PDB file of C-alpha atoms in Angstrom:
ATOM      1  CA  MET A  10      54.776 221.249  53.503  1.00 60.00           C
ATOM      2  CA  ALA A  11      54.935 219.694  50.026  1.00 61.00           C
ATOM      3  CA  VAL A  12      55.882 222.375  47.483  1.00 75.00           C
ATOM      4  CA  SER A  13      58.287 221.950  44.592  1.00 79.00           C
ATOM      5  CA  THR A  14      62.000 222.226  45.254  1.00 85.00           C
ATOM      6  CA  GLN A  15      62.105 225.275  42.984  1.00 86.00           C
ATOM      7  CA  ALA A  16      59.304 227.016  44.909  1.00 86.00           C
ATOM      8  CA  TRP A  17      60.879 226.187  48.260  1.00 89.00           C
ATOM      9  CA  THR A  18      64.239 227.550  47.122  1.00 91.00           C
ATOM     10  CA  ARG A  19      62.573 230.775  45.925  1.00 90.00           C
ATOM     11  CA  LEU A  20      60.790 231.183  49.243  1.00 91.00           C
ATOM     12  CA  ILE A  21      63.973 230.656  51.238  1.00 93.00           C
ATOM     13  CA  SER A  22      65.950 233.108  49.116  1.00 93.00           C
ATOM     14  CA  ALA A  23      63.245 235.783  49.484  1.00 93.00           C
ATOM     15  CA  GLY A  24      63.467 235.990  53.277  1.00 94.00           C
ATOM     16  CA  ALA A  25      65.796 237.453  55.862  1.00 96.00           C
ATOM     17  CA  VAL A  26      67.556 234.978  58.176  1.00 97.00           C
ATOM     18  CA  LEU A  27      66.207 234.903  61.735  1.00 97.00           C
ATOM     19  CA  ARG A  28      67.317 232.710  64.620  1.00 98.00           C
ATOM     20  CA  HIS A  29      65.155 231.983  67.653  1.00 98.00           C
ATOM     21  CA  GLU A  30      66.113 230.598  71.050  1.00 96.00           C
ATOM     22  CA  PRO A  31      63.907 227.983  72.785  1.00 92.00           C
ATOM     23  CA  GLY A  32      60.943 229.755  74.335  1.00 92.00           C
ATOM     24  CA  GLY A  33      61.157 232.667  71.915  1.00 96.00           C
ATOM     25  CA  ILE A  34      57.928 233.911  70.320  1.00 97.00           C
ATOM     26  CA  LEU A  35      58.011 233.718  66.523  1.00 98.00           C
ATOM     27  CA  LEU A  36      54.432 234.914  65.910  1.00 98.00           C
ATOM     28  CA  ARG A  37      51.943 236.341  68.393  1.00 97.00           C
ATOM     29  CA  GLN A  38      48.170 235.832  68.402  1.00 96.00           C
ATOM     30  CA  GLY A  39      46.339 239.049  67.553  1.00 95.00           C
ATOM     31  CA  ASP A  40      49.254 240.725  65.771  1.00 96.00           C
ATOM     32  CA  PRO A  41      48.754 242.031  62.219  1.00 96.00           C
ATOM     33  CA  PRO A  42      49.972 239.716  59.427  1.00 95.00           C
ATOM     34  CA  ALA A  43      53.088 241.648  58.437  1.00 96.00           C
ATOM     35  CA  HIS A  44      55.139 238.652  57.275  1.00 96.00           C
ATOM     36  CA  VAL A  45      55.405 234.886  57.031  1.00 96.00           C
ATOM     37  CA  LEU A  46      58.161 232.676  58.379  1.00 97.00           C
ATOM     38  CA  VAL A  47      59.677 229.740  56.509  1.00 95.00           C
ATOM     39  CA  LEU A  48      60.867 227.222  59.105  1.00 96.00           C
ATOM     40  CA  ILE A  49      64.284 225.863  58.151  1.00 95.00           C
ATOM     41  CA  ALA A  50      65.394 224.144  61.378  1.00 93.00           C
ATOM     42  CA  GLY A  51      63.925 223.308  64.778  1.00 91.00           C
ATOM     43  CA  ARG A  52      60.428 222.662  66.132  1.00 90.00           C
ATOM     44  CA  VAL A  53      57.762 225.132  67.180  1.00 92.00           C
ATOM     45  CA  LYS A  54      54.526 224.813  69.151  1.00 90.00           C
ATOM     46  CA  VAL A  55      51.326 226.509  68.054  1.00 91.00           C
ATOM     47  CA  LEU A  56      49.097 227.816  70.879  1.00 91.00           C
ATOM     48  CA  ARG A  57      45.710 229.534  70.863  1.00 90.00           C
ATOM     49  CA  SER A  58      44.447 231.555  73.824  1.00 90.00           C
ATOM     50  CA  SER A  59      40.718 231.889  74.594  1.00 86.00           C
ATOM     51  CA  PRO A  60      39.006 234.945  76.112  1.00 88.00           C
ATOM     52  CA  ASP A  61      38.652 233.031  79.409  1.00 86.00           C
ATOM     53  CA  GLY A  62      42.442 232.744  79.637  1.00 81.00           C
ATOM     54  CA  SER A  63      42.702 229.044  78.756  1.00 81.00           C
ATOM     55  CA  VAL A  64      45.368 227.958  76.292  1.00 83.00           C
ATOM     56  CA  LEU A  65      45.097 225.146  73.750  1.00 82.00           C
ATOM     57  CA  VAL A  66      48.122 223.484  72.160  1.00 83.00           C
ATOM     58  CA  LEU A  67      47.073 223.142  68.521  1.00 83.00           C
ATOM     59  CA  ALA A  68      50.142 221.541  66.980  1.00 82.00           C
ATOM     60  CA  VAL A  69      53.877 221.076  66.892  1.00 85.00           C
ATOM     61  CA  ARG A  70      55.505 221.933  63.551  1.00 88.00           C
ATOM     62  CA  GLY A  71      58.928 221.120  62.188  1.00 87.00           C
ATOM     63  CA  PRO A  72      61.252 222.086  59.329  1.00 91.00           C
ATOM     64  CA  GLY A  73      59.580 222.572  55.967  1.00 89.00           C
ATOM     65  CA  GLU A  74      56.576 224.504  57.292  1.00 91.00           C
ATOM     66  CA  ILE A  75      55.417 227.985  56.332  1.00 92.00           C
ATOM     67  CA  LEU A  76      54.178 229.821  59.423  1.00 94.00           C
ATOM     68  CA  GLY A  77      51.648 232.644  59.334  1.00 93.00           C
ATOM     69  CA  ASP A  78      50.707 232.146  55.689  1.00 91.00           C
ATOM     70  CA  ILE A  79      46.960 231.806  56.228  1.00 88.00           C
ATOM     71  CA  SER A  80      46.654 235.144  58.067  1.00 91.00           C
ATOM     72  CA  VAL A  81      48.656 236.875  55.322  1.00 92.00           C
ATOM     73  CA  LEU A  82      46.555 235.325  52.557  1.00 88.00           C
ATOM     74  CA  GLY A  83      43.314 236.181  54.347  1.00 87.00           C
ATOM     75  CA  GLY A  84      44.385 239.585  55.648  1.00 89.00           C
ATOM     76  CA  ASP A  85      43.365 238.618  59.190  1.00 91.00           C
ATOM     77  CA  ASP A  86      45.246 239.091  62.474  1.00 94.00           C
ATOM     78  CA  ARG A  87      47.285 236.148  63.725  1.00 94.00           C
ATOM     79  CA  SER A  88      44.975 233.421  65.044  1.00 92.00           C
ATOM     80  CA  ALA A  89      47.621 231.694  67.198  1.00 93.00           C
ATOM     81  CA  THR A  90      50.972 232.189  68.907  1.00 96.00           C
ATOM     82  CA  VAL A  91      54.020 230.264  67.682  1.00 97.00           C
ATOM     83  CA  ILE A  92      56.839 229.562  70.158  1.00 95.00           C
ATOM     84  CA  ALA A  93      60.212 227.901  69.548  1.00 95.00           C
ATOM     85  CA  ILE A  94      60.736 224.515  71.200  1.00 90.00           C
ATOM     86  CA  ASP A  95      64.295 224.048  69.926  1.00 89.00           C
ATOM     87  CA  PRO A  96      66.816 226.550  68.598  1.00 94.00           C
ATOM     88  CA  CYS A  97      65.100 227.506  65.332  1.00 96.00           C
ATOM     89  CA  GLU A  98      66.126 229.119  62.075  1.00 97.00           C
ATOM     90  CA  THR A  99      63.573 230.826  59.835  1.00 97.00           C
ATOM     91  CA  ARG A 100      63.370 233.086  56.818  1.00 97.00           C
ATOM     92  CA  ALA A 101      61.085 236.112  57.283  1.00 97.00           C
ATOM     93  CA  ILE A 102      59.269 237.199  54.100  1.00 97.00           C
ATOM     94  CA  PRO A 103      57.297 240.483  54.145  1.00 97.00           C
ATOM     95  CA  ALA A 104      53.601 239.978  53.399  1.00 96.00           C
ATOM     96  CA  ASP A 105      53.578 241.879  50.099  1.00 95.00           C
ATOM     97  CA  ARG A 106      56.609 239.988  48.795  1.00 95.00           C
ATOM     98  CA  PHE A 107      55.113 236.656  49.891  1.00 94.00           C
ATOM     99  CA  LEU A 108      51.842 237.402  48.062  1.00 94.00           C
ATOM    100  CA  LEU A 109      53.758 238.244  44.895  1.00 93.00           C
ATOM    101  CA  LEU A 110      55.709 234.992  45.178  1.00 91.00           C
ATOM    102  CA  VAL A 111      52.538 232.961  45.748  1.00 91.00           C
ATOM    103  CA  ARG A 112      51.026 234.383  42.561  1.00 91.00           C
ATOM    104  CA  SER A 113      54.189 234.050  40.469  1.00 91.00           C
ATOM    105  CA  LEU A 114      54.821 230.475  41.628  1.00 88.00           C
ATOM    106  CA  GLY A 115      51.166 229.429  41.371  1.00 87.00           C
ATOM    107  CA  LEU A 116      50.997 228.328  45.007  1.00 87.00           C
ATOM    108  CA  GLU A 117      47.449 229.514  45.820  1.00 84.00           C
ATOM    109  CA  THR A 118      45.842 226.085  45.406  1.00 84.00           C
ATOM    110  CA  GLU A 119      48.661 224.294  47.208  1.00 84.00           C
ATOM    111  CA  LEU A 120      48.500 226.619  50.203  1.00 83.00           C
ATOM    112  CA  LEU A 121      44.717 226.311  50.411  1.00 82.00           C
ATOM    113  CA  ARG A 122      44.942 222.516  50.225  1.00 84.00           C
ATOM    114  CA  HIS A 123      47.575 222.509  52.948  1.00 81.00           C
ATOM    115  CA  ALA A 124      45.393 224.679  55.201  1.00 79.00           C
ATOM    116  CA  MET A 125      42.410 222.362  54.704  1.00 82.00           C
ATOM    117  CA  ASN A 126      44.585 219.330  55.438  1.00 84.00           C
ATOM    118  CA  ARG A 127      45.656 220.944  58.728  1.00 80.00           C
ATOM    119  CA  ILE A 128      42.023 221.461  59.692  1.00 78.00           C
ATOM    120  CA  ARG A 129      41.070 217.869  58.805  1.00 84.00           C
ATOM    121  CA  GLU A 130      44.143 216.573  60.619  1.00 79.00           C
ATOM    122  CA  GLY A 131      43.142 218.430  63.777  1.00 75.00           C
ATOM    123  CA  GLU A 132      39.548 217.196  63.622  1.00 80.00           C
ATOM    124  CA  ALA A 133      40.642 213.578  63.059  1.00 79.00           C
ATOM    125  CA  TRP A 134      43.166 213.866  65.898  1.00 75.00           C
ATOM    126  CA  ARG A 135      40.569 215.145  68.369  1.00 77.00           C
ATOM    127  CA  ALA A 136      38.092 212.423  67.371  1.00 81.00           C
ATOM    128  CA  GLU A 137      40.755 209.732  67.767  1.00 76.00           C
ATOM    129  CA  LEU A 138      41.820 210.932  71.197  1.00 76.00           C
ATOM    130  CA  ALA A 139      38.253 211.196  72.507  1.00 79.00           C
ATOM    131  CA  ALA A 140      37.769 207.442  72.061  1.00 82.00           C
ATOM    132  CA  LEU A 141      40.945 206.396  73.913  1.00 87.00           C
ATOM    133  CA  PRO A 142      41.742 205.784  77.600  1.00 90.00           C
ATOM    134  CA  ALA A 143      44.312 208.075  79.194  1.00 90.00           C
ATOM    135  CA  ALA A 144      47.422 205.883  78.763  1.00 90.00           C
ATOM    136  CA  PRO A 145      47.294 205.309  74.971  1.00 90.00           C
ATOM    137  CA  ARG A 146      45.962 208.848  74.485  1.00 90.00           C
ATOM    138  CA  LEU A 147      49.028 210.270  76.192  1.00 93.00           C
ATOM    139  CA  ALA A 148      51.338 207.883  74.338  1.00 92.00           C
ATOM    140  CA  ARG A 149      49.920 208.928  70.964  1.00 90.00           C
ATOM    141  CA  THR A 150      50.235 212.575  71.883  1.00 90.00           C
ATOM    142  CA  LEU A 151      53.883 212.095  72.825  1.00 91.00           C
ATOM    143  CA  LEU A 152      54.542 210.329  69.521  1.00 88.00           C
ATOM    144  CA  ARG A 153      52.879 213.164  67.629  1.00 83.00           C
ATOM    145  CA  LEU A 154      55.443 215.534  69.130  1.00 81.00           C
ATOM    146  CA  THR A 155      58.374 213.654  67.601  1.00 79.00           C
ATOM    147  CA  ALA A 156      59.767 214.157  64.115  1.00 69.00           C
ATOM    148  CA  PRO A 157      60.362 211.229  61.706  1.00 65.00           C
ATOM    149  CA  GLY A 158      63.847 209.835  62.192  1.00 67.00           C
ATOM    150  CA  GLN A 159      64.466 211.891  65.328  1.00 70.00           C
ATOM    151  CA  ALA A 160      67.260 210.471  67.467  1.00 72.00           C
ATOM    152  CA  ILE A 161      66.683 209.062  70.941  1.00 81.00           C
ATOM    153  CA  PRO A 162      66.324 210.535  73.516  1.00 87.00           C
ATOM    154  CA  VAL A 163      63.594 212.945  72.364  1.00 85.00           C
ATOM    155  CA  ASP A 164      62.822 216.072  74.383  1.00 87.00           C
ATOM    156  CA  VAL A 165      59.143 216.628  73.516  1.00 87.00           C
ATOM    157  CA  GLY A 166      59.379 220.355  74.256  1.00 84.00           C
ATOM    158  CA  LEU A 167      56.162 220.673  76.286  1.00 88.00           C
ATOM    159  CA  ASP A 168      55.664 220.772  80.031  1.00 89.00           C
ATOM    160  CA  GLN A 169      52.983 218.687  81.776  1.00 91.00           C
ATOM    161  CA  THR A 170      50.318 221.391  81.533  1.00 90.00           C
ATOM    162  CA  GLU A 171      50.896 221.862  77.790  1.00 89.00           C
ATOM    163  CA  LEU A 172      51.004 218.114  77.245  1.00 90.00           C
ATOM    164  CA  GLY A 173      47.625 217.856  78.952  1.00 90.00           C
ATOM    165  CA  GLN A 174      46.270 220.601  76.696  1.00 85.00           C
ATOM    166  CA  ALA A 175      47.515 218.734  73.631  1.00 86.00           C
ATOM    167  CA  ALA A 176      46.077 215.397  74.812  1.00 88.00           C
ATOM    168  CA  GLY A 177      42.828 216.685  76.317  1.00 85.00           C
ATOM    169  CA  LEU A 178      43.788 215.452  79.794  1.00 89.00           C
ATOM    170  CA  SER A 179      44.020 217.166  83.165  1.00 90.00           C
ATOM    171  CA  ARG A 180      47.451 217.946  84.557  1.00 91.00           C
ATOM    172  CA  SER A 181      46.937 215.476  87.410  1.00 94.00           C
ATOM    173  CA  THR A 182      46.093 212.694  84.938  1.00 95.00           C
ATOM    174  CA  VAL A 183      49.149 213.541  82.860  1.00 95.00           C
ATOM    175  CA  ALA A 184      51.350 213.443  85.974  1.00 94.00           C
ATOM    176  CA  ALA A 185      49.972 210.023  86.966  1.00 95.00           C
ATOM    177  CA  GLU A 186      50.406 208.576  83.469  1.00 95.00           C
ATOM    178  CA  LEU A 187      53.915 209.987  83.125  1.00 95.00           C
ATOM    179  CA  ALA A 188      54.806 208.316  86.427  1.00 95.00           C
ATOM    180  CA  ARG A 189      53.659 204.986  84.962  1.00 94.00           C
ATOM    181  CA  LEU A 190      55.688 205.611  81.795  1.00 95.00           C
ATOM    182  CA  ARG A 191      58.722 206.423  83.952  1.00 94.00           C
ATOM    183  CA  ASP A 192      58.286 203.185  85.878  1.00 95.00           C
ATOM    184  CA  GLN A 193      58.196 201.280  82.576  1.00 93.00           C
ATOM    185  CA  GLY A 194      61.380 203.034  81.373  1.00 94.00           C
ATOM    186  CA  LEU A 195      59.687 204.804  78.463  1.00 94.00           C
ATOM    187  CA  VAL A 196      60.294 208.404  79.569  1.00 95.00           C
ATOM    188  CA  THR A 197      62.254 210.498  82.014  1.00 94.00           C
ATOM    189  CA  THR A 198      60.998 213.751  83.491  1.00 92.00           C
ATOM    190  CA  ALA A 199      62.496 216.801  85.139  1.00 86.00           C
ATOM    191  CA  ARG A 200      61.200 220.266  85.923  1.00 83.00           C
ATOM    192  CA  ARG A 201      59.271 221.425  82.821  1.00 82.00           C
ATOM    193  CA  ARG A 202      60.957 218.693  80.776  1.00 87.00           C
ATOM    194  CA  ILE A 203      59.719 215.369  79.380  1.00 93.00           C
ATOM    195  CA  VAL A 204      62.092 213.098  77.443  1.00 93.00           C
ATOM    196  CA  ILE A 205      61.132 209.958  75.504  1.00 94.00           C
ATOM    197  CA  THR A 206      63.740 207.253  76.018  1.00 94.00           C
ATOM    198  CA  ASP A 207      62.105 204.216  74.343  1.00 92.00           C
ATOM    199  CA  LEU A 208      60.218 205.017  71.141  1.00 90.00           C
ATOM    200  CA  PRO A 209      59.450 201.419  70.044  1.00 90.00           C
ATOM    201  CA  ARG A 210      57.771 200.532  73.343  1.00 92.00           C
ATOM    202  CA  LEU A 211      55.931 203.866  73.394  1.00 92.00           C
ATOM    203  CA  ARG A 212      54.575 203.086  69.916  1.00 90.00           C
ATOM    204  CA  ALA A 213      53.471 199.664  71.152  1.00 90.00           C
ATOM    205  CA  LEU A 214      51.632 201.302  74.045  1.00 88.00           C
ATOM    206  CA  ALA A 215      49.998 203.832  71.732  1.00 87.00           C
ATOM    207  CA  GLU A 216      48.704 201.037  69.488  1.00 85.00           C
ATOM    208  CA  SER A 217      47.647 198.725  72.305  1.00 78.00           C
ATOM    209  CA  GLY A 218      44.603 200.691  73.463  1.00 63.00           C
ATOM    210  CA  HIS A 219      45.472 200.065  77.142  1.00 59.00           C
ATOM    211  CA  GLY A 220      48.088 201.084  79.662  1.00 53.00           C
ATOM    212  CA  ASN A 221      50.661 198.274  79.464  1.00 58.00           C
ATOM    213  CA  VAL A 222      53.348 197.168  77.041  1.00 54.00           C
TER     214      VAL A 222
END
């Protein structure tokens, strides 16, 4: 999230240090908005559950994000669950202290703009994926789960079911496409683990609009 260095430093200093192991729940859908989390290190996945029991992977977020801010600003219960992909470090800021900081730092407009950008990003992402065949759709989804400058190999942090939820593909389709990517040397897979081993060729596949590189 793009806030000034001064504002970011103030936010970090206002929170208590928390550390989260992979798979740990940072925020839970439906909980009251008691605090926000400033993400210092590691990646998290954002999931939303529907009344029918289905789960949608909304996003993967990395360092520099504020988590849970929209529910605190709006006074609404958490709209999604946030789970650690990597070992994560956060700063937990109580809701009342965060609101005071937002006002004193003049961050209201910036936070609203950031929330709207997230919504537009999600809508554009879904529209883009809907027009693509399975292979480039999966490739683009895998790329979206990497951070800029991340070293190879990249553990994407989602299993096949979650990857399908993020890409809008069935688990069987994901399994078939991952097998093709394995055969091409672009990924390796293990139980509940998918690792990107060739980012340049995966990018080429994502941009090609078909299943070969």
